[in-house]
Coordinates of C-alpha atoms in Angstrom, one line a residue:
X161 CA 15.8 119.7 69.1
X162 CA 14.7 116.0 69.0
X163 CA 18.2 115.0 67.3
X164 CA 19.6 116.2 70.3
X165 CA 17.0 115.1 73.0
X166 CA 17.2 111.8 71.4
X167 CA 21.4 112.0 72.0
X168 CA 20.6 113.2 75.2
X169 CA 18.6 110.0 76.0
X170 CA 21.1 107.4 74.2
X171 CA 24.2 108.7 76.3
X172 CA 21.9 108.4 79.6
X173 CA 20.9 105.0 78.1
X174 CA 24.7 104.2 77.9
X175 CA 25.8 105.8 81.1
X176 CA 23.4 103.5 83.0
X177 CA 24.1 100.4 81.1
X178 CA 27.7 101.1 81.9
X179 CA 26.9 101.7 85.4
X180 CA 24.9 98.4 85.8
X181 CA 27.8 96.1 84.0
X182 CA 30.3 97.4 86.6
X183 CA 27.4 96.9 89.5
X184 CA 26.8 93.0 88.0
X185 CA 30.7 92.4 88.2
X186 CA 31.4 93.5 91.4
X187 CA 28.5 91.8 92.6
X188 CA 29.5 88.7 90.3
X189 CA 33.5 88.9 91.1
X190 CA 33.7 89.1 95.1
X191 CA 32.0 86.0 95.4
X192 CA 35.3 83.9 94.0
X193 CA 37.6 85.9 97.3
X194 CA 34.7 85.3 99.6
X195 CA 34.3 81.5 98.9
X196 CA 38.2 81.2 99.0
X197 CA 38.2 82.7 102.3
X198 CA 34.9 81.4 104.2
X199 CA 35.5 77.7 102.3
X200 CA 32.4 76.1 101.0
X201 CA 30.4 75.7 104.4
X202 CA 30.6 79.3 104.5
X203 CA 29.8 80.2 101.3
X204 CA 26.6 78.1 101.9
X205 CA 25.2 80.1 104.9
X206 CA 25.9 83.4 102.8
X207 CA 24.2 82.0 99.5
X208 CA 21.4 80.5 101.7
X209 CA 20.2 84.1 102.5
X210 CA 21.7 86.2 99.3
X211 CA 18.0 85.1 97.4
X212 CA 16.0 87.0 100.0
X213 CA 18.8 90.4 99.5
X214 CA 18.7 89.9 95.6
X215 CA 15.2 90.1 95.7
X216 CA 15.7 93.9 97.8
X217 CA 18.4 94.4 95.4
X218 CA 15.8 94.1 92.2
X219 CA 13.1 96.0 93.4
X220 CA 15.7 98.6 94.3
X221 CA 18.2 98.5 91.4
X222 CA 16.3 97.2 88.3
X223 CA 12.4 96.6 88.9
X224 CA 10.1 99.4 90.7
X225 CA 12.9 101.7 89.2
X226 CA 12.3 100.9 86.2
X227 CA 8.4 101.0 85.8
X228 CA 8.8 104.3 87.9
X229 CA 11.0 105.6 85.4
X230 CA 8.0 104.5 82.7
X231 CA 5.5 106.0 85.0
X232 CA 7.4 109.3 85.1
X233 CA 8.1 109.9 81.4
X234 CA 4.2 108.9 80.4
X235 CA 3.6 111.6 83.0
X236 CA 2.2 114.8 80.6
X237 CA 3.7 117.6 83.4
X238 CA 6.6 118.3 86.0
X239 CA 4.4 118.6 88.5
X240 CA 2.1 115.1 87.1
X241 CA 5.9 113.3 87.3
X242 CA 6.4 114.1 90.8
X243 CA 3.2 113.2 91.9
X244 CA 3.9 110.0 90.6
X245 CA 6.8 109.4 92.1
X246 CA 5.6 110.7 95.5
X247 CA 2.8 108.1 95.5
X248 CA 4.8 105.3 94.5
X249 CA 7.2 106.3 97.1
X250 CA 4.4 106.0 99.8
X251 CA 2.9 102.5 98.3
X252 CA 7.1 101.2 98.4
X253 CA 7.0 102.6 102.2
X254 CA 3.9 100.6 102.8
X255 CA 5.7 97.4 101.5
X256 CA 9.0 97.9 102.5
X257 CA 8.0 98.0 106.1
X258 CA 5.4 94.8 105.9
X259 CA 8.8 92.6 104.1
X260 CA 11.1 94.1 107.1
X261 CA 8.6 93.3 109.8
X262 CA 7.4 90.0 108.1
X263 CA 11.2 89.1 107.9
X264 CA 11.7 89.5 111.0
X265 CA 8.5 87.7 113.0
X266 CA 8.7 84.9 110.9
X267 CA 12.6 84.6 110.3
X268 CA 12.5 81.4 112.2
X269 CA 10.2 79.7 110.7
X270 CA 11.8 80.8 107.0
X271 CA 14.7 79.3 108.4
X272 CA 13.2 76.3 110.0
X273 CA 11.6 75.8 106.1
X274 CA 15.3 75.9 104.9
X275 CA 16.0 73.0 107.2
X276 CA 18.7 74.9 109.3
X277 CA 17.9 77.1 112.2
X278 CA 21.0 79.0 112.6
X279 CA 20.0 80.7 109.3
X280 CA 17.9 83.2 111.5
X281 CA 20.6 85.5 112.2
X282 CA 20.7 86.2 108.7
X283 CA 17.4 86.3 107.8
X284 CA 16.6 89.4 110.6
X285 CA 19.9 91.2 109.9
X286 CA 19.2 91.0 105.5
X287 CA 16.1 92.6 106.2
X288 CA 17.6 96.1 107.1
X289 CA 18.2 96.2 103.5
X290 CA 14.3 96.9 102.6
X291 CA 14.0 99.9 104.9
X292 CA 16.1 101.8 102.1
X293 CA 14.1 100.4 99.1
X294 CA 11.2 103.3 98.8
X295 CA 14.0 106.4 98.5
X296 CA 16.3 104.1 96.4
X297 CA 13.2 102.8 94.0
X298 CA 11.9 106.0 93.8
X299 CA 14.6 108.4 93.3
X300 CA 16.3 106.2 90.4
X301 CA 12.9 105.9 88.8
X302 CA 12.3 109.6 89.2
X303 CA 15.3 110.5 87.5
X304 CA 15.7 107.9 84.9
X305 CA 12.2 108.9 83.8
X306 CA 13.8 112.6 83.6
X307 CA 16.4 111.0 81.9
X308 CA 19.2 112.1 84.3
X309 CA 20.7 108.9 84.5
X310 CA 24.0 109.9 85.8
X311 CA 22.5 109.8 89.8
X312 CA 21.2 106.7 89.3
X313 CA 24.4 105.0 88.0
X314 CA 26.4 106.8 90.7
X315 CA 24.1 105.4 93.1
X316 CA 24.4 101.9 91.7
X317 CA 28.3 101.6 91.8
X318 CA 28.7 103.2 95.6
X319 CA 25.8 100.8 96.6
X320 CA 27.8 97.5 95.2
X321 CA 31.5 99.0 96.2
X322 CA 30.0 99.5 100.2
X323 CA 28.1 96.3 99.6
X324 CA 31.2 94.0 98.5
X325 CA 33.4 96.0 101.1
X326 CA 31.4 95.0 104.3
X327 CA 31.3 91.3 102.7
X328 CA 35.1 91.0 102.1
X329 CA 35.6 92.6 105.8
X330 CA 33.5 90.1 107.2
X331 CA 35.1 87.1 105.7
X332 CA 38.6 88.5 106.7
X333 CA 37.4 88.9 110.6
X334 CA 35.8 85.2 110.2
X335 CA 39.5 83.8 109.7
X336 CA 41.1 86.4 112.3
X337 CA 38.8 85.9 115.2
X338 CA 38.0 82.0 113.9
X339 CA 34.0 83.5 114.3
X340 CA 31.4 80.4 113.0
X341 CA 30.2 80.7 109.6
X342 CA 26.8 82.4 110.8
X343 CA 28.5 84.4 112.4
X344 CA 30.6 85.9 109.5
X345 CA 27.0 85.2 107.8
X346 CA 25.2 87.9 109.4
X347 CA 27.8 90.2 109.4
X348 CA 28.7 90.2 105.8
X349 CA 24.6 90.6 105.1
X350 CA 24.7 93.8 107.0
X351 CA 26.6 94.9 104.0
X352 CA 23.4 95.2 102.2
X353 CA 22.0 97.6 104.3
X354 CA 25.3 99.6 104.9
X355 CA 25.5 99.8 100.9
X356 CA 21.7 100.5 100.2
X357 CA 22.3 103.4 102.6
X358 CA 25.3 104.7 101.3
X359 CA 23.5 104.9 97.5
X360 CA 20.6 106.4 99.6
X361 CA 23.0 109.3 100.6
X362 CA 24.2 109.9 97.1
X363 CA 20.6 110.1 95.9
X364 CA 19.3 112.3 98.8
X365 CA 20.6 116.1 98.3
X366 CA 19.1 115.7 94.3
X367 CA 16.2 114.3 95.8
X368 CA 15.4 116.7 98.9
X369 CA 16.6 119.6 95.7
X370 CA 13.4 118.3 93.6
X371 CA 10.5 116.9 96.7
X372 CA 11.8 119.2 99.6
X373 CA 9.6 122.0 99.0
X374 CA 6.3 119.8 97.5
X375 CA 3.5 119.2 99.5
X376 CA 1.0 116.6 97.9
X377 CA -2.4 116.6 98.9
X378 CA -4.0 113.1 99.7
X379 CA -5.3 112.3 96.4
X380 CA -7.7 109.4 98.1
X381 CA -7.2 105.7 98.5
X382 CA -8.8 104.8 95.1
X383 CA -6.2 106.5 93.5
X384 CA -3.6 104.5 95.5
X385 CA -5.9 101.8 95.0
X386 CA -5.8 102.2 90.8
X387 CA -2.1 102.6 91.1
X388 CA -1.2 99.5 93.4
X389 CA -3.3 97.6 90.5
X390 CA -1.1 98.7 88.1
X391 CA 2.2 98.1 90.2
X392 CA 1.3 94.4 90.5
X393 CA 0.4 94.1 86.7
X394 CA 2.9 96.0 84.9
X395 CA 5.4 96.8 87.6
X396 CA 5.6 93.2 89.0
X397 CA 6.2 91.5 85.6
X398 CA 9.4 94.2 85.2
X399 CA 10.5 93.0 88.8
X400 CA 9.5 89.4 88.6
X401 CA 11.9 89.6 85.1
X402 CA 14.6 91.2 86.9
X403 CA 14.0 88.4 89.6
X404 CA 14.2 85.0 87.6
X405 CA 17.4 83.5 88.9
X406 CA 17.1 84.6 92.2
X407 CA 13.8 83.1 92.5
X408 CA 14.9 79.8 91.3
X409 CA 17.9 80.2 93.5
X410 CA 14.9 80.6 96.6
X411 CA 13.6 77.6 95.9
X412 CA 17.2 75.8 95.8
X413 CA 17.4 77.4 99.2
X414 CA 14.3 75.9 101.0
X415 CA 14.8 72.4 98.5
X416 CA 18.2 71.5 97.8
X417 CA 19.6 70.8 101.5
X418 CA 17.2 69.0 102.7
X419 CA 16.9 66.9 99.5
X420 CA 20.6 65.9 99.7
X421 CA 19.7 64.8 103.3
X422 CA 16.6 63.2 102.3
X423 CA 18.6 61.2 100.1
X424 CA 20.8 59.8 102.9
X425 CA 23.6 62.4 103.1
X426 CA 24.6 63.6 106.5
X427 CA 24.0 67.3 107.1
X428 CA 26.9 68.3 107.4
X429 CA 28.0 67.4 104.1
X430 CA 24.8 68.5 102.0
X431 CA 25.9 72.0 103.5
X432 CA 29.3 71.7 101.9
X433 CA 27.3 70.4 98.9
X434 CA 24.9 73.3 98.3
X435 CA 28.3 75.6 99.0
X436 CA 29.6 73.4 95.7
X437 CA 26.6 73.9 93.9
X438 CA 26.2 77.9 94.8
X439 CA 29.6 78.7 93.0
X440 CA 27.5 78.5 89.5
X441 CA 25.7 81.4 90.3
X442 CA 28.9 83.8 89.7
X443 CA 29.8 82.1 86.4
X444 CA 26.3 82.5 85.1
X445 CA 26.1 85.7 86.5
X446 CA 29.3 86.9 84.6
X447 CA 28.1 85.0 81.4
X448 CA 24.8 86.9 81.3
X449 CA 26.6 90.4 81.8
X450 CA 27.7 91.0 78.0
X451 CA 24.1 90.1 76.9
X452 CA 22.1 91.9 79.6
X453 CA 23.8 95.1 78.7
X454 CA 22.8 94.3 75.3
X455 CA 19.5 94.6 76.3
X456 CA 19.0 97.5 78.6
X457 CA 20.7 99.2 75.7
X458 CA 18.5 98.2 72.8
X459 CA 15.5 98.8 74.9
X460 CA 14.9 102.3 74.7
X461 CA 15.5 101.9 70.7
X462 CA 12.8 99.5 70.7
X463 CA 10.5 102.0 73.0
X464 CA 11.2 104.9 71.0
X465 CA 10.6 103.0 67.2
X466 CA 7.2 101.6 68.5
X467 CA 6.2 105.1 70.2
X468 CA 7.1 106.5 66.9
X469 CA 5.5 104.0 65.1
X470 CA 8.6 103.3 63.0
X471 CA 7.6 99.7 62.7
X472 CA 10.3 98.4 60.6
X473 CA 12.9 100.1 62.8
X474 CA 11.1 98.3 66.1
X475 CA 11.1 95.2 63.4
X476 CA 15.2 95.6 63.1
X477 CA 15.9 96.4 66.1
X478 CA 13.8 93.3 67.7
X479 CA 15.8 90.8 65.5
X480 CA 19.2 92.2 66.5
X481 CA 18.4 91.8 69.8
X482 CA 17.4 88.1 69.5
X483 CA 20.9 87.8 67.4
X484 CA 23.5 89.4 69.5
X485 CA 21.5 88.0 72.8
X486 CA 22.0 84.3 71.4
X487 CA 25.3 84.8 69.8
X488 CA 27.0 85.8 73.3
X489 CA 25.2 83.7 75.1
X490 CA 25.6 80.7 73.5
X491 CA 29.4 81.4 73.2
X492 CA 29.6 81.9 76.7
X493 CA 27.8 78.6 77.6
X494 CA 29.7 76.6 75.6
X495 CA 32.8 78.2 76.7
X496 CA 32.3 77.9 80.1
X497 CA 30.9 74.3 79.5
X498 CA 34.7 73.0 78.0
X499 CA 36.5 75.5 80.7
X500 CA 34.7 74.6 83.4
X501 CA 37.3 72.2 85.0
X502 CA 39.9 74.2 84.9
X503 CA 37.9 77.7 85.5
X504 CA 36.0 75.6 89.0
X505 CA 40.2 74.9 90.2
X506 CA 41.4 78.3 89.3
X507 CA 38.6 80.1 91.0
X508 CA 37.5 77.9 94.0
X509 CA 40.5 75.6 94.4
X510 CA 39.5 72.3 93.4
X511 CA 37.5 70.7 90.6
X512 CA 34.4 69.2 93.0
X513 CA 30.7 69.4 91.4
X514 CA 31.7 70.2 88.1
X515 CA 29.0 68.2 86.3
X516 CA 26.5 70.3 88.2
X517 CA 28.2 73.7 87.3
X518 CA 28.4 73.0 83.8
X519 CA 24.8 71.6 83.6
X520 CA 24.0 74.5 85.2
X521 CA 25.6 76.6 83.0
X522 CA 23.3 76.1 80.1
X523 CA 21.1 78.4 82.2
X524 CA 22.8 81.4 80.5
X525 CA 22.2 80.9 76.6
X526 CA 18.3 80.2 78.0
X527 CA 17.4 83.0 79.9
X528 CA 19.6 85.8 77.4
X529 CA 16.5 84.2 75.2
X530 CA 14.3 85.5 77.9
X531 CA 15.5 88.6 78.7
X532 CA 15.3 89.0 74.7
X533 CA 12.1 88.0 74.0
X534 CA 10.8 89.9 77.5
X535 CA 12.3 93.0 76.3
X536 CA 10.4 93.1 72.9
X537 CA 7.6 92.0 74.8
X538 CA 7.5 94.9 77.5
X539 CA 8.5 97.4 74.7
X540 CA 4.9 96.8 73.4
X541 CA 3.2 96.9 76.8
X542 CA 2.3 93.4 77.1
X543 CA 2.7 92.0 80.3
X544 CA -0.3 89.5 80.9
X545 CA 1.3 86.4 78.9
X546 CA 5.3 87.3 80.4
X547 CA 3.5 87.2 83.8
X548 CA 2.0 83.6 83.6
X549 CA 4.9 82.5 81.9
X550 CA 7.0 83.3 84.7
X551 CA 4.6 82.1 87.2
X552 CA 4.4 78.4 85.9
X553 CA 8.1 78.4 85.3
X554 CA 8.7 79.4 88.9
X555 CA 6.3 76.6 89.9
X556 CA 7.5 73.8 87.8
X557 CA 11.2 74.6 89.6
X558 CA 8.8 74.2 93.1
X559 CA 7.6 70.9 92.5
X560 CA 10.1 69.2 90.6
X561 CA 13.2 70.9 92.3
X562 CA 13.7 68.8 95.6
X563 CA 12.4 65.0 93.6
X564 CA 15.5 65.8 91.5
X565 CA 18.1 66.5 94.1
X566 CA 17.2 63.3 95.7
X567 CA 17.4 61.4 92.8
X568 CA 20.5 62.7 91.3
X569 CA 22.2 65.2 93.6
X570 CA 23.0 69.1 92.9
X571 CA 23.0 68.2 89.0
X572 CA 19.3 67.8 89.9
X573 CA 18.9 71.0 90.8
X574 CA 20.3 72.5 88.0
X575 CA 18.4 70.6 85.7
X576 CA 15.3 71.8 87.3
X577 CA 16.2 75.2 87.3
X578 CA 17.0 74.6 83.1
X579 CA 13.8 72.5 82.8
X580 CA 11.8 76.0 84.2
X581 CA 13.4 78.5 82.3
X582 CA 13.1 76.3 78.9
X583 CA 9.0 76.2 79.7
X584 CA 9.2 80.4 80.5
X585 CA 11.2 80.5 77.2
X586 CA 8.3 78.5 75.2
X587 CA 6.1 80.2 76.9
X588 CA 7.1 84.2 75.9
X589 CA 8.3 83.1 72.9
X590 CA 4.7 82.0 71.3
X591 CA 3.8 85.6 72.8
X592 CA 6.3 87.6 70.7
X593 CA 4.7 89.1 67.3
X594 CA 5.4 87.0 64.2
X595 CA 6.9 90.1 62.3
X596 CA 10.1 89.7 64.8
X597 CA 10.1 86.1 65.0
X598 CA 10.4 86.4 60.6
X599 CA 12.7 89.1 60.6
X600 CA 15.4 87.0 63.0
X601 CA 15.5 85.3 60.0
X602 CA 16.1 82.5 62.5
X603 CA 16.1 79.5 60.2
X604 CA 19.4 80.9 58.5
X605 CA 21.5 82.6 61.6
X606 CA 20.7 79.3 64.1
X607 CA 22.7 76.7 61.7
X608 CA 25.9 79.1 61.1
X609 CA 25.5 80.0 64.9
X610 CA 25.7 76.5 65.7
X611 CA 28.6 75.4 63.1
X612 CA 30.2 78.2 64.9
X613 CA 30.4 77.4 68.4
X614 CA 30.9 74.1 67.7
X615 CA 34.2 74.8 66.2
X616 CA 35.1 76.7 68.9
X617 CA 34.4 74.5 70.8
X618 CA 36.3 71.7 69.6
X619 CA 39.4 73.9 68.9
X620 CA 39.4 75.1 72.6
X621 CA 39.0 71.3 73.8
X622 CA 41.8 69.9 71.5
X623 CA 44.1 73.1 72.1
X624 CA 43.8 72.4 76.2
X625 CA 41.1 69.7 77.1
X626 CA 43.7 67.2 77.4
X627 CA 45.8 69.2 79.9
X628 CA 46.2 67.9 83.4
X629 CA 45.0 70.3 86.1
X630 CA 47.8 69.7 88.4
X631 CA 47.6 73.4 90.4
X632 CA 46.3 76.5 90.0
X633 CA 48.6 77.7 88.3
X634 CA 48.1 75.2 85.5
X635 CA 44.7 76.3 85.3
X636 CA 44.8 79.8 84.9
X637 CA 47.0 79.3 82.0
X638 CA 44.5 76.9 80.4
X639 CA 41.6 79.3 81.1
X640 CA 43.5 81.9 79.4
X641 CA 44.7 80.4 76.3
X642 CA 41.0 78.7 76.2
X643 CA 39.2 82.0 76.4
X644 CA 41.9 84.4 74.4
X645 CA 41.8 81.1 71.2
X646 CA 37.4 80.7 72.0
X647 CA 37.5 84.5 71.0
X648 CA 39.2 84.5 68.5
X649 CA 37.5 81.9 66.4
X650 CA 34.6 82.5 67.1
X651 CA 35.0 85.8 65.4
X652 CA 36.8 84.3 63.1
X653 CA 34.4 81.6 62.2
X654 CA 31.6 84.0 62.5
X655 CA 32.7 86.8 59.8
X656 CA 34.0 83.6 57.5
X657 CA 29.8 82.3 57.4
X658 CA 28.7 85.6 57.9
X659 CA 26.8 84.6 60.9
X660 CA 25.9 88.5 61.2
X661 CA 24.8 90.9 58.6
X662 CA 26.8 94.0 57.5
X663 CA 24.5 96.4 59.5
X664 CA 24.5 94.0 62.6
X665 CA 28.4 94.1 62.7
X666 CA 28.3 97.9 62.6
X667 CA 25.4 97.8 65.2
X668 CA 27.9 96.3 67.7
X669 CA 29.5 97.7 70.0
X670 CA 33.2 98.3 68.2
X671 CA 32.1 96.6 64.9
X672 CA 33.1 99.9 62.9
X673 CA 36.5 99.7 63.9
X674 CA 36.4 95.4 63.5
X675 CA 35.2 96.1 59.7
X676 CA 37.6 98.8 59.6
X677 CA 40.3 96.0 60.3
X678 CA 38.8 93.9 57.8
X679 CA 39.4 95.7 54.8
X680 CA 42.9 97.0 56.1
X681 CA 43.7 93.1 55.6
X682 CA 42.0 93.0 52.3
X683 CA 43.2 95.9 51.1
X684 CA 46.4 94.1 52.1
X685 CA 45.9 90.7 50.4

């Protein structure tokens, strides 16, 4: 019975992982037709705004569902598990409704603090999206701590599909009715709440099936009381996690504008500008997708090993995590980094702000580290340190975020947003147990990582760095050959050190049938 309860659990695990990589693409991908179509401008009044949705997003898709879910499975009965999820549901109603109305009221001074009026439009149509946050939260956490994970990727997929749909619409009515860019703006962000509703609809015959006939009694407000406490602690970190990037990109929405005009640059321009600078966020996006997966899948292995106090199974399974998070990551980054001319004219049409995309970039090997480390970290329950960490790293990015764009631009900005997330990566990483930290074995893997993708790196610059990027079409060939040759040596390179061990390789997903392929040639030699 557990053999197959603990299948039961790895194929929901894999279901939901699946769902969530198709959910981060789409979300990731439509921005590169969207910015083609609105031009940078546009793209800059949609970005401006997308921090405030990605925040709705998170506490509806990866955060409160989450520590729901955790909530639900400590739960020791059926009818303990839906109590729990009813009164999380009513403290999520409770805050959904103060964000809406708080968005609203004071959506003109949020967008008087981003230095651009017009914005408001935006702000009060974006907040829509959180009046569908309590049944969304709560329903994927319910059944993800049941460990029916099927409704909550099917919820996940329609959400981003409606979501990216209304977006995509909007842009193509912009250049039909020649609309201005807020217009198209607050449009395209009623696509949040048009797609929060349409997962809500998926989710709500299961749900009404399971709470319909319930009635709770009013357990008393120190109960609600005990559990708020424990939503902001525990919960929070979870969400906060979820949140980093689009917390830093907050900040470079009330910061970066009005540092570029601070620093001389007409307004007009610093909106084109901070359209420039937003196109990183897709590419980093994208580059954390392979590693992200990684760790939503590895988590409940890590859960389970320390529940079952198989300590050198939570021991392996920590250090693989740290391994495969910084071996994709770091290929990525450094990928990116030598592509990135020809990947910013393929995608967005010219090569403008590329020092600033590929500084940016960095962000991606950095924060895999994080969501690493965080993992281990919330596998053992310890959330005081991962909290604090965030906090200062989120407040360095405050203070030294606008001083920087003056001084040198958007690359500012994106060396602010690397200077914060190196200080929350110092910070969690002096939190994670020592026994994890030795068994990364982190002193031999680093070096061969590093030889590695530095010999990718070169091959991919000398194979096409040199290549003029006369058109497009140019481009995508040298993205192509420069991602299919990076691939391939840095497998290559990596089995010839044995960057990995034997067990790793089979860990990953398709190493059996990579090893497999290994001794065929052998066998053949």
């Amino acid at each position: 019975m557990h053999n197959q309860e603990m299948k039961h659990l790895m194929r929901g695990a894999w279901i939901l992982s699946l769902s969530s990589l198709i959910a981060k693409i789409l979300s990731a991908v439509y921005r590169v037709p969207f910015q083609n179509m609105v031009g940078d401008t546009g793209f800059y009044a949609y970005q401006q705004i997308y921090p405030i949705y990605g925040l709705g997003m998170t506490f509806a898709l990866s955060g409160f569902p989450v520590y729901i879910s955790k909530l639900v499975a400590e739960a020791d009965s059926d009818e303990a598990k839906l109590t729990v999820a009813h009164q999380s549901r009513v403290i999520l109603t409770w805050i959904s409704w103060a964000l809406f109305l708080g968005l609203q009221i004071f959506g003109g001074v949020i967008a008087q603090a981003m230095a651009d009026p017009e914005l408001l439009p935006l702000i009060q149509t974006v907040a829509f999206m959180f009046l569908t946050m309590p049944l969304l939260a709560t329903g994927r956490g319910y059944f993800q701590g049941t460990f029916d994970m099927a409704k909550t990727a099917t919820s996940q997929v329609v959400e981003q599909v409606v979501r990216v749909a209304v977006i995509l619409l909007a842009a193509w009515w912009f250049l039909q009715y020649h609309w201005s860019v807020y217009q198209m703006g607050a449009v395209a962000m009623t696509g949040a709440f048009f797609g929060g509703a349409a997962a809500a609809l998926t989710l709500w015959r299961p749900y009404r099936q399971v709470f319909g006939q319930q009635h709770f009694r009013f357990p008393g407000m120190q109960a609600y009381v005990r559990l708020i406490s424990r939503f902001v602690r525990e919960g929070g970190a979870i969400t906060l996690y979820a949140a980093l990037l689009i917390l830093l990109q907050l900040i470079d929405s009330f910061t970066v504008t009005k540092g570029l005009t601070a620093s001389g640059i007409a307004m007009v321009t610093a909106k084109s500008l901070k359209g420039v600078y937003d196109r990183a966020q897709p590419l980093v996006q994208l580059g954390l997708v392979v590693a992200a997966s990684l760790s939503t899948t590895l988590l409940p292995s890590l859960t389970q090993a320390r529940q079952a106090r198989q300590r050198r199974q939570f021991i392996r399974s920590g250090a693989e995590l740290v391994h495969f998070n910084l071996a994709f990551a770091l290929a990525a980054t450094a990928g990116l980094i030598v592509l990135m001319p020809a990947i910013d004219l393929l995608l967005f049409g010219d090569t403008a702000g590329t020092f600033a995309l590929q500084l940016y970039a960095v962000a991606i090997v950095v924060v895999a580290m994080i969501n690493a480390y965080n993992a281990i970290l919330q596998s053992l329950d310890q959330y005081a340190g991962i909290s604090v960490a965030l906090l200062l790293g989120i407040l360095l990015k405050a203070v030294i975020n606008q001083p920087l764009v003056v001084k040198f631009g958007t690359a500012g900005a994106s060396g602010a947003t690397i200077l914060s997330l190196g200080l929350i990566l110092c910070l969690i990483y002096y939190a994670v147990p020592e026994t994890i930290k030795g068994a990364s074995a982190i002193r031999l893997f680093v070096p061969k990582l590093i030889i590695v993708t530095g010999i990718m790196a070169a091959a991919v610059y000398a194979a096409v760095g040199w290549i003029p990027l006369s058109s497009r079409m140019v481009a995508a060939g040298v993205t192509v050959v420069g991602v299919l040759l990076g691939v391939i040596i840095f497998l290559a390179a990596g089995t010839w050190l044995k960057m990995l061990t034997l067990r790793e390789m089979l860990d990953l997903p398709g190493g059996k049938l990579y090893m497999k392929f290994l001794q065929r040639i052998k066998r053949g030699n």
